[in-house]
Amino acid sequence: MSITGMDRRPAARPAPEQVAPLPSPPRTMRALRARRDELRSRITEGSREATQRQHRLGKRTARERLALLLDEGSFVELDMYRRGAGGGGVHTDGVVAGSGTVDGRRVFVYAQDFTISGGSLGAAHAAKIHKVMDLALANGAPVVALNDSGGARIQEGVMALDGYGGIFSRQVAASGVIPQISVVLGPCAGGAAYSPALADFTFMVRETAQMYLTGPDVVAAVSGERVTHAELGGADVHGTRSGVASFVHDDEESCLADVRYLLSLLPANNLEPPPPVEFAEDDPARPRLPDIVPVEPNQPYDMRAVLAEVVDDGEFLEVHEGWAGNVLCALGRVGGEVVGVVGNQPLVLAGVLDTAASQKAARFVRFCDAFNIPLVTLVDVPGFLPGTEQEYGGAIRHGAKLLYAYCEASVPRVQVILRKAYGGAYIVMDSRSIGCDVSLAWPTNEIAVMGAEAAVNVVHRKELAAAADPAELRAALISRYTAELMHPYYAAERGLVDDVIDPAETRAAIMRALAMLRDKRKRPPARKHGNVPL
């Protein structure tokens, strides 16, 4: 009885009708194996309708992408049976993760599966990615991420955000230890966009890839600006304007083929050298080189043509081809050994350095240094781009990034001065004064504080103003300045250039220099880390 005197206990319910259980099928190894095979088949095949929708969007499925990326039959999947709380209990939880080989070399991979919950990231999804990244770091192997996701799984709340944080922290821990490649093949929005930004290289595919922190709807609500997904964060935007995308492709096939090519040029980790290849000895003389570069310092030419004459078989992989085109950054091989090449590009802004070019080259130099890739710098630079826009935009700070990157680099460094090398831009482009190991110059080189005409206008301003014939005096002064201070051997006579070489011998001279520097060792000072002028 209760304290009120009334019994509050519920009335007893009648016992449910007893139903005899169905007999269990006999547990045989054959039956268990068949059940396991049937389940794996359903997981790997996925939903036919969802696959068809993915194809209609012009995209391949996660497993189709991995088949293009990895050597046939090499993929070892991890956590195939994993299910997440918010993914409808679907196996894999929207990400296919594991390891395989590319040209026989080990890589770790994960591919987000847009056919399952839009590839959204929840706790289980993130845990699979964390596992792959931890294994990649422990094994000293590159990690490749194939991004195609609608973002954080809203129904999992903060746990989804925690999953992203775990990815980002692992990327930072692996930075400079193992190569990290991010491939954006669909949406990659919000906080997820930081993962490609933290990678060493980011690939994007036109039409299907979008990457931004806030989408078009939010932009319109906050600013009133109407913009499409492609205009806000498409592949061409990041390939030409923001510089977030290192490579832009028209389709997934060519994109993943280039990921394979890039991996062939990279070491597995920071303790190994880049992979050499057998290279048949050729005649290193390049008789076309003297004809590619005009003697006149103000005449443009394509630095890519010079690079093609220097590297093996004329093959190289240009990074950020569409962004900051006034500087060229590329990976290639010289005598079978991988090198990183930085060169001014006279076809764009006469090859001057500006804020974007400085950032582009600095990051490339730091990557090469982190992964033991020797640096070759091809110099033809008239200076830094002048103007208030550049100064207000931090030209000094961004230029200092490139200066810092070269000063810090401990890999073999070879500088080749083709024509102009003026002012602070000469110093920044890996001059002897900031640690270049071997400096070579063509007979067309002009190393000076500034061009002869500009120098005469500054130094002899009063004389020119008082002269009866300023034009005649200016021409005479320019001729004298050039003869005394800008002749090809001025820097060599003072030990700032090691040799003035025949342009046709450029490839041979670079090969000799790299062979001489192959065993270079340089210990960094004892410190936690430097303070890069970010």
GROMACS .gro file of N, CA and C in nm, residues 206-310:
model
  315
  206ARG      N    1   3.752   2.035  -6.268
  206ARG     CA    2   3.653   2.135  -6.312
  206ARG      C    3   3.512   2.075  -6.317
  207GLU      N    4   3.415   2.161  -6.301
  207GLU     CA    5   3.272   2.129  -6.309
  207GLU      C    6   3.219   2.060  -6.184
  208THR      N    7   3.296   1.968  -6.124
  208THR     CA    8   3.241   1.892  -6.012
  208THR      C    9   3.297   1.934  -5.876
  209ALA      N   10   3.417   1.988  -5.871
  209ALA     CA   11   3.479   2.021  -5.742
  209ALA      C   12   3.446   2.164  -5.700
  210GLN      N   13   3.408   2.180  -5.573
  210GLN     CA   14   3.388   2.313  -5.515
  210GLN      C   15   3.446   2.314  -5.375
  211MET      N   16   3.509   2.422  -5.339
  211MET     CA   17   3.570   2.432  -5.207
  211MET      C   18   3.558   2.576  -5.157
  212TYR      N   19   3.494   2.592  -5.041
  212TYR     CA   20   3.478   2.725  -4.982
  212TYR      C   21   3.443   2.709  -4.834
  213LEU      N   22   3.462   2.816  -4.758
  213LEU     CA   23   3.429   2.814  -4.616
  213LEU      C   24   3.282   2.841  -4.592
  214THR      N   25   3.224   2.933  -4.667
  214THR     CA   26   3.081   2.963  -4.658
  214THR      C   27   3.021   2.959  -4.797
  215GLY      N   28   2.908   2.891  -4.811
  215GLY     CA   29   2.848   2.869  -4.941
  215GLY      C   30   2.777   2.991  -4.997
  216PRO      N   31   2.728   2.980  -5.121
  216PRO     CA   32   2.662   3.092  -5.188
  216PRO      C   33   2.543   3.148  -5.111
  217ASP      N   34   2.465   3.062  -5.046
  217ASP     CA   35   2.348   3.109  -4.972
  217ASP      C   36   2.387   3.198  -4.855
  218VAL      N   37   2.492   3.158  -4.784
  218VAL     CA   38   2.540   3.238  -4.671
  218VAL      C   39   2.598   3.369  -4.720
  219VAL      N   40   2.673   3.364  -4.828
  219VAL     CA   41   2.731   3.485  -4.885
  219VAL      C   42   2.621   3.583  -4.923
  220ALA      N   43   2.516   3.531  -4.986
  220ALA     CA   44   2.405   3.618  -5.028
  220ALA      C   45   2.333   3.677  -4.908
  221ALA      N   46   2.314   3.596  -4.802
  221ALA     CA   47   2.243   3.644  -4.684
  221ALA      C   48   2.321   3.751  -4.610
  222VAL      N   49   2.452   3.736  -4.607
  222VAL     CA   50   2.535   3.829  -4.529
  222VAL      C   51   2.570   3.954  -4.609
  223SER      N   52   2.607   3.936  -4.736
  223SER     CA   53   2.657   4.050  -4.814
  223SER      C   54   2.564   4.094  -4.926
  224GLY      N   55   2.465   4.012  -4.958
  224GLY     CA   56   2.379   4.044  -5.070
  224GLY      C   57   2.438   4.008  -5.205
  225GLU      N   58   2.558   3.955  -5.206
  225GLU     CA   59   2.626   3.918  -5.331
  225GLU      C   60   2.575   3.783  -5.380
  226ARG      N   61   2.534   3.778  -5.505
  226ARG     CA   62   2.487   3.655  -5.565
  226ARG      C   63   2.601   3.590  -5.643
  227VAL      N   64   2.631   3.468  -5.609
  227VAL     CA   65   2.744   3.401  -5.673
  227VAL      C   66   2.713   3.252  -5.681
  228THR      N   67   2.758   3.187  -5.788
  228THR     CA   68   2.737   3.043  -5.804
  228THR      C   69   2.843   2.966  -5.727
  229HIS      N   70   2.821   2.835  -5.713
  229HIS     CA   71   2.919   2.749  -5.647
  229HIS      C   72   3.054   2.756  -5.719
  230ALA      N   73   3.049   2.750  -5.853
  230ALA     CA   74   3.173   2.753  -5.930
  230ALA      C   75   3.244   2.887  -5.919
  231GLU      N   76   3.166   2.996  -5.921
  231GLU     CA   77   3.226   3.129  -5.911
  231GLU      C   78   3.286   3.153  -5.773
  232LEU      N   79   3.228   3.090  -5.672
  232LEU     CA   80   3.276   3.109  -5.536
  232LEU      C   81   3.396   3.021  -5.503
  233GLY      N   82   3.389   2.895  -5.543
  233GLY     CA   83   3.496   2.805  -5.503
  233GLY      C   84   3.524   2.694  -5.601
  234GLY      N   85   3.506   2.719  -5.731
  234GLY     CA   86   3.534   2.617  -5.831
  234GLY      C   87   3.683   2.597  -5.853
  235ALA      N   88   3.714   2.497  -5.933
  235ALA     CA   89   3.854   2.461  -5.956
  235ALA      C   90   3.933   2.575  -6.018
  236ASP      N   91   3.874   2.645  -6.114
  236ASP     CA   92   3.948   2.753  -6.180
  236ASP      C   93   3.971   2.871  -6.085
  237VAL      N   94   3.877   2.897  -5.996
  237VAL     CA   95   3.896   3.003  -5.897
  237VAL      C   96   4.018   2.974  -5.811
  238HIS      N   97   4.026   2.851  -5.761
  238HIS     CA   98   4.137   2.816  -5.673
  238HIS      C   99   4.266   2.788  -5.749
  239GLY      N  100   4.252   2.760  -5.879
  239GLY     CA  101   4.372   2.737  -5.959
  239GLY      C  102   4.436   2.863  -6.012
  240THR      N  103   4.357   2.973  -6.021
  240THR     CA  104   4.411   3.095  -6.081
  240THR      C  105   4.408   3.216  -5.988
  241ARG      N  106   4.316   3.217  -5.889
  241ARG     CA  107   4.301   3.338  -5.808
  241ARG      C  108   4.346   3.320  -5.663
  242SER      N  109   4.300   3.215  -5.597
  242SER     CA  110   4.336   3.198  -5.456
  242SER      C  111   4.467   3.125  -5.437
  243GLY      N  112   4.504   3.040  -5.533
  243GLY     CA  113   4.626   2.962  -5.520
  243GLY      C  114   4.611   2.841  -5.430
  244VAL      N  115   4.488   2.805  -5.391
  244VAL     CA  116   4.468   2.688  -5.306
  244VAL      C  117   4.491   2.559  -5.384
  245ALA      N  118   4.451   2.556  -5.511
  245ALA     CA  119   4.467   2.436  -5.593
  245ALA      C  120   4.602   2.436  -5.663
  246SER      N  121   4.680   2.331  -5.640
  246SER     CA  122   4.810   2.317  -5.707
  246SER      C  123   4.794   2.273  -5.851
  247PHE      N  124   4.692   2.189  -5.876
  247PHE     CA  125   4.670   2.134  -6.010
  247PHE      C  126   4.520   2.135  -6.039
  248VAL      N  127   4.483   2.168  -6.162
  248VAL     CA  128   4.343   2.169  -6.205
  248VAL      C  129   4.331   2.082  -6.330
  249HIS      N  130   4.229   1.995  -6.330
  249HIS     CA  131   4.209   1.902  -6.442
  249HIS      C  132   4.066   1.906  -6.491
  250ASP      N  133   4.048   1.860  -6.615
  250ASP     CA  134   3.915   1.859  -6.676
  250ASP      C  135   3.834   1.737  -6.636
  251ASP      N  136   3.899   1.628  -6.596
  251ASP     CA  137   3.826   1.505  -6.564
  251ASP      C  138   3.903   1.427  -6.458
  252GLU      N  139   3.834   1.331  -6.399
  252GLU     CA  140   3.893   1.254  -6.290
  252GLU      C  141   4.005   1.162  -6.338
  253GLU      N  142   3.991   1.111  -6.460
  253GLU     CA  143   4.093   1.019  -6.511
  253GLU      C  144   4.229   1.087  -6.522
  254SER      N  145   4.234   1.205  -6.587
  254SER     CA  146   4.362   1.274  -6.602
  254SER      C  147   4.412   1.325  -6.467
  255CYS      N  148   4.320   1.362  -6.380
  255CYS     CA  149   4.357   1.410  -6.247
  255CYS      C  150   4.429   1.301  -6.169
  256LEU      N  151   4.369   1.184  -6.160
  256LEU     CA  152   4.429   1.075  -6.081
  256LEU      C  153   4.555   1.021  -6.149
  257ALA      N  154   4.563   1.031  -6.282
  257ALA     CA  155   4.687   0.992  -6.350
  257ALA      C  156   4.801   1.085  -6.309
  258ASP      N  157   4.771   1.214  -6.295
  258ASP     CA  158   4.874   1.308  -6.251
  258ASP      C  159   4.910   1.291  -6.104
  259VAL      N  160   4.815   1.247  -6.022
  259VAL     CA  161   4.848   1.214  -5.883
  259VAL      C  162   4.951   1.102  -5.881
  260ARG      N  163   4.932   1.001  -5.964
  260ARG     CA  164   5.028   0.892  -5.975
  260ARG      C  165   5.165   0.944  -6.020
  261TYR      N  166   5.164   1.034  -6.119
  261TYR     CA  167   5.290   1.090  -6.169
  261TYR      C  168   5.361   1.171  -6.060
  262LEU      N  169   5.285   1.251  -5.987
  262LEU     CA  170   5.345   1.328  -5.878
  262LEU      C  171   5.407   1.235  -5.774
  263LEU      N  172   5.337   1.129  -5.737
  263LEU     CA  173   5.390   1.034  -5.638
  263LEU      C  174   5.521   0.972  -5.686
  264SER      N  175   5.534   0.953  -5.817
  264SER     CA  176   5.658   0.894  -5.870
  264SER      C  177   5.779   0.986  -5.852
  265LEU      N  178   5.752   1.116  -5.827
  265LEU     CA  179   5.860   1.213  -5.810
  265LEU      C  180   5.892   1.241  -5.663
  266LEU      N  181   5.813   1.185  -5.572
  266LEU     CA  182   5.827   1.218  -5.431
  266LEU      C  183   5.885   1.102  -5.352
  267PRO      N  184   5.964   1.133  -5.248
  267PRO     CA  185   6.009   1.027  -5.158
  267PRO      C  186   5.893   0.979  -5.073
  268ALA      N  187   5.909   0.862  -5.011
  268ALA     CA  188   5.805   0.812  -4.923
  268ALA      C  189   5.794   0.895  -4.797
  269ASN      N  190   5.906   0.950  -4.751
  269ASN     CA  191   5.907   1.029  -4.629
  269ASN      C  192   6.032   1.115  -4.625
  270ASN      N  193   6.048   1.191  -4.516
  270ASN     CA  194   6.157   1.288  -4.508
  270ASN      C  195   6.292   1.224  -4.477
  271LEU      N  196   6.295   1.095  -4.451
  271LEU     CA  197   6.422   1.027  -4.422
  271LEU      C  198   6.478   0.956  -4.545
  272GLU      N  199   6.406   0.962  -4.655
  272GLU     CA  200   6.449   0.894  -4.777
  272GLU      C  201   6.472   0.996  -4.888
  273PRO      N  202   6.560   0.964  -4.981
  273PRO     CA  203   6.575   1.052  -5.098
  273PRO      C  204   6.462   1.029  -5.196
  274PRO      N  205   6.438   1.122  -5.286
  274PRO     CA  206   6.338   1.098  -5.391
  274PRO      C  207   6.379   0.977  -5.474
  275PRO      N  208   6.283   0.906  -5.531
  275PRO     CA  209   6.316   0.783  -5.605
  275PRO      C  210   6.388   0.814  -5.736
  276PRO      N  211   6.511   0.764  -5.754
  276PRO     CA  212   6.581   0.784  -5.882
  276PRO      C  213   6.528   0.686  -5.986
  277VAL      N  214   6.554   0.715  -6.111
  277VAL     CA  215   6.519   0.622  -6.217
  277VAL      C  216   6.643   0.600  -6.303
  278GLU      N  217   6.644   0.487  -6.370
  278GLU     CA  218   6.754   0.459  -6.461
  278GLU      C  219   6.745   0.555  -6.578
  279PHE      N  220   6.855   0.623  -6.605
  279PHE     CA  221   6.855   0.719  -6.715
  279PHE      C  222   6.973   0.692  -6.805
  280ALA      N  223   6.942   0.669  -6.931
  280ALA     CA  224   7.048   0.644  -7.029
  280ALA      C  225   7.130   0.771  -7.048
  281GLU      N  226   7.259   0.759  -7.041
  281GLU     CA  227   7.347   0.874  -7.059
  281GLU      C  228   7.321   0.939  -7.195
  282ASP      N  229   7.303   1.069  -7.194
  282ASP     CA  230   7.283   1.140  -7.318
  282ASP      C  231   7.388   1.249  -7.331
  283ASP      N  232   7.391   1.313  -7.445
  283ASP     CA  233   7.479   1.427  -7.463
  283ASP      C  234   7.415   1.545  -7.390
  284PRO      N  235   7.476   1.593  -7.281
  284PRO     CA  236   7.412   1.700  -7.203
  284PRO      C  237   7.414   1.835  -7.272
  285ALA      N  238   7.485   1.849  -7.380
  285ALA     CA  239   7.487   1.977  -7.451
  285ALA      C  240   7.349   2.006  -7.508
  286ARG      N  241   7.309   2.131  -7.496
  286ARG     CA  242   7.178   2.173  -7.547
  286ARG      C  243   7.197   2.294  -7.638
  287PRO      N  244   7.227   2.269  -7.767
  287PRO     CA  245   7.258   2.379  -7.860
  287PRO      C  246   7.142   2.474  -7.883
  288ARG      N  247   7.017   2.432  -7.851
  288ARG     CA  248   6.903   2.521  -7.873
  288ARG      C  249   6.895   2.632  -7.768
  289LEU      N  250   6.952   2.610  -7.652
  289LEU     CA  251   6.935   2.705  -7.542
  289LEU      C  252   6.979   2.848  -7.577
  290PRO      N  253   7.094   2.869  -7.640
  290PRO     CA  254   7.133   3.007  -7.672
  290PRO      C  255   7.034   3.078  -7.763
  291ASP      N  256   6.956   3.002  -7.840
  291ASP     CA  257   6.860   3.065  -7.932
  291ASP      C  258   6.726   3.092  -7.864
  292ILE      N  259   6.699   3.028  -7.751
  292ILE     CA  260   6.570   3.046  -7.683
  292ILE      C  261   6.565   3.179  -7.611
  293VAL      N  262   6.677   3.220  -7.552
  293VAL     CA  263   6.679   3.340  -7.468
  293VAL      C  264   6.739   3.457  -7.546
  294PRO      N  265   6.662   3.562  -7.572
  294PRO     CA  266   6.716   3.678  -7.644
  294PRO      C  267   6.825   3.748  -7.562
  295VAL      N  268   6.922   3.804  -7.631
  295VAL     CA  269   7.028   3.878  -7.562
  295VAL      C  270   6.974   4.006  -7.501
  296GLU      N  271   6.879   4.070  -7.568
  296GLU     CA  272   6.823   4.195  -7.517
  296GLU      C  273   6.745   4.169  -7.389
  297PRO      N  274   6.778   4.237  -7.280
  297PRO     CA  275   6.717   4.207  -7.150
  297PRO      C  276   6.568   4.235  -7.141
  298ASN      N  277   6.515   4.315  -7.233
  298ASN     CA  278   6.372   4.349  -7.227
  298ASN      C  279   6.286   4.266  -7.321
  299GLN      N  280   6.345   4.166  -7.386
  299GLN     CA  281   6.270   4.080  -7.477
  299GLN      C  282   6.219   3.957  -7.402
  300PRO      N  283   6.089   3.923  -7.414
  300PRO     CA  284   6.035   3.808  -7.340
  300PRO      C  285   6.068   3.675  -7.406
  301TYR      N  286   6.057   3.569  -7.329
  301TYR     CA  287   6.070   3.431  -7.378
  301TYR      C  288   6.004   3.342  -7.274
  302ASP      N  289   5.984   3.218  -7.307
  302ASP     CA  290   5.915   3.125  -7.217
  302ASP      C  291   6.019   3.045  -7.138
  303MET      N  292   6.021   3.064  -7.005
  303MET     CA  293   6.115   2.992  -6.922
  303MET      C  294   6.089   2.841  -6.924
  304ARG      N  295   5.966   2.801  -6.960
  304ARG     CA  296   5.938   2.658  -6.972
  304ARG      C  297   6.024   2.594  -7.081
  305ALA      N  298   6.051   2.669  -7.187
  305ALA     CA  299   6.135   2.616  -7.295
  305ALA      C  300   6.276   2.593  -7.245
  306VAL      N  301   6.325   2.681  -7.158
  306VAL     CA  302   6.457   2.662  -7.098
  306VAL      C  303   6.457   2.539  -7.010
  307LEU      N  304   6.352   2.528  -6.927
  307LEU     CA  305   6.343   2.415  -6.834
  307LEU      C  306   6.338   2.283  -6.910
  308ALA      N  307   6.265   2.280  -7.020
  308ALA     CA  308   6.254   2.157  -7.098
  308ALA      C  309   6.389   2.112  -7.153
  309GLU      N  310   6.481   2.207  -7.178
  309GLU     CA  311   6.614   2.172  -7.227
  309GLU      C  312   6.705   2.124  -7.114
  310VAL      N  313   6.670   2.154  -6.991
  310VAL     CA  314   6.754   2.119  -6.876
  310VAL      C  315   6.719   1.982  -6.818
   0.00000   0.00000   0.00000
